[in-house]
XYZ file of C-alpha atoms in Angstrom:
107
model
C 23.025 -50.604 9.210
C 19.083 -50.314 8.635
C 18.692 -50.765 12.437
C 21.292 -48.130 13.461
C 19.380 -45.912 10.798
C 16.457 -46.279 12.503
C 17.864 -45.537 15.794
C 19.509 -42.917 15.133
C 16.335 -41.747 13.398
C 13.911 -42.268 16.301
C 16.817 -40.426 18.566
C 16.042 -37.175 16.298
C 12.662 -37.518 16.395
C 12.540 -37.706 20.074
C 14.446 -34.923 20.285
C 12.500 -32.314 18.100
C 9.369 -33.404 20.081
C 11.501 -32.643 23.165
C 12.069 -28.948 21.248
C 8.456 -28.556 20.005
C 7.250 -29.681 23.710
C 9.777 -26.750 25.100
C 8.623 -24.084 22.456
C 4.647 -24.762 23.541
C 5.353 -24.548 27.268
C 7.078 -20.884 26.093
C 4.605 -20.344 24.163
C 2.036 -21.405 26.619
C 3.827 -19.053 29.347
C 4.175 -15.812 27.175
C 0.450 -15.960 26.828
C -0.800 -16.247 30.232
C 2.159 -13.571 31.306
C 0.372 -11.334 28.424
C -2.704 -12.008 29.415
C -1.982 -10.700 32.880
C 0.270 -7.764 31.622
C -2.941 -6.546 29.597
C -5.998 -8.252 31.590
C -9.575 -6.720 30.451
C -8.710 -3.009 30.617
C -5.747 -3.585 28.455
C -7.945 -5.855 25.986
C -10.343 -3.248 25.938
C -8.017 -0.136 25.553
C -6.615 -1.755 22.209
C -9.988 -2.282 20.930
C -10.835 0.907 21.373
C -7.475 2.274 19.168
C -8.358 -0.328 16.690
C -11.970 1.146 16.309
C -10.123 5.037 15.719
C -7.457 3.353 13.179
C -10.445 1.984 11.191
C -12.454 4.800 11.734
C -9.272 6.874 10.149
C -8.536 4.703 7.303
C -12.154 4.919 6.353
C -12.017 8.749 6.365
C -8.989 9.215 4.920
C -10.456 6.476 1.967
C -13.186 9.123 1.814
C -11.038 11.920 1.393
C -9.224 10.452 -1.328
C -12.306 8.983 -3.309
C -12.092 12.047 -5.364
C -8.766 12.062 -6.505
C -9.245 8.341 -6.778
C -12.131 8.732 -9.379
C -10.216 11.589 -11.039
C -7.114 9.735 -11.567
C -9.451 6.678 -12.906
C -10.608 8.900 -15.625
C -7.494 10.084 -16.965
C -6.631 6.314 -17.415
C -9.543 6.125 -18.900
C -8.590 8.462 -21.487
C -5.238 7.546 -21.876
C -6.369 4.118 -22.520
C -8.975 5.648 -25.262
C -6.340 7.793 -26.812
C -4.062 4.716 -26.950
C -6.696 3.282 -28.955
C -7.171 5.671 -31.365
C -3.443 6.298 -31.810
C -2.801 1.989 -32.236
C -5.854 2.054 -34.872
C -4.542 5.397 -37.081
C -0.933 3.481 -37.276
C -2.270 0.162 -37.815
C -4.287 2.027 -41.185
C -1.214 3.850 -41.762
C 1.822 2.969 -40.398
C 3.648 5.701 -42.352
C 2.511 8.361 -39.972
C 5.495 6.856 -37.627
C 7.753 8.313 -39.998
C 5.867 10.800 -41.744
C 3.877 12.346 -38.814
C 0.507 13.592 -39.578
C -1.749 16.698 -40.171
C -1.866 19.368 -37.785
C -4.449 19.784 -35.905
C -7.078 21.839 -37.639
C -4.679 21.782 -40.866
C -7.186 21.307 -43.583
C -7.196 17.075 -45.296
């Protein structure tokens, strides 16, 4: 039974490298076929659209640098009137109830 295993085993494995061996020589055709379809003008025509797209991206990361920094700073102070709001209920954990002062009310 071992044997026939085995047999049966080397049979598959033959087999896959029969696939893999037919998926390189594709693979192997597609790129000479692209690299005719393209040739240097082609090769050179995307590298000039890649250079625009970056330049793009960059300016359009420039453009939104300020809103960027703006929206940074209003986490910011979120995140420091989260604070003070978590330390006034940890002293006084009433004021979930209770509320507080008013603003400008007199303490």
């Amino acid at each position: 039974r071992l044997v026939g295993d085995s047999a049966a085993l080397v049979g598959e494995l033959r087999q896959t490298r029969g696939q893999l061996d037919g998926a390189l020589a594709d693979g192997r055709a597609a790129l000479q076929e692209a690299r005719q379809v393209v040739g240097p003008a082609g090769l050179g025509q995307t590298l000039a659209s890649l250079d625009r797209l970056s330049t793009r991206g960059y300016l359009l990361l420039l453009q939104s640098q300020e809103q960027l920094a703006e929206a940074l700073g209003h986490l910011q102070e979120t995140a420091e009137n989260m604070e003070v709001f978590s330390q006034r209920i940890r002293d006084d954990p009433s004021l979930l109830l209770l509320g507080g002062p008013e603003e400008g009310a007199a303490r």
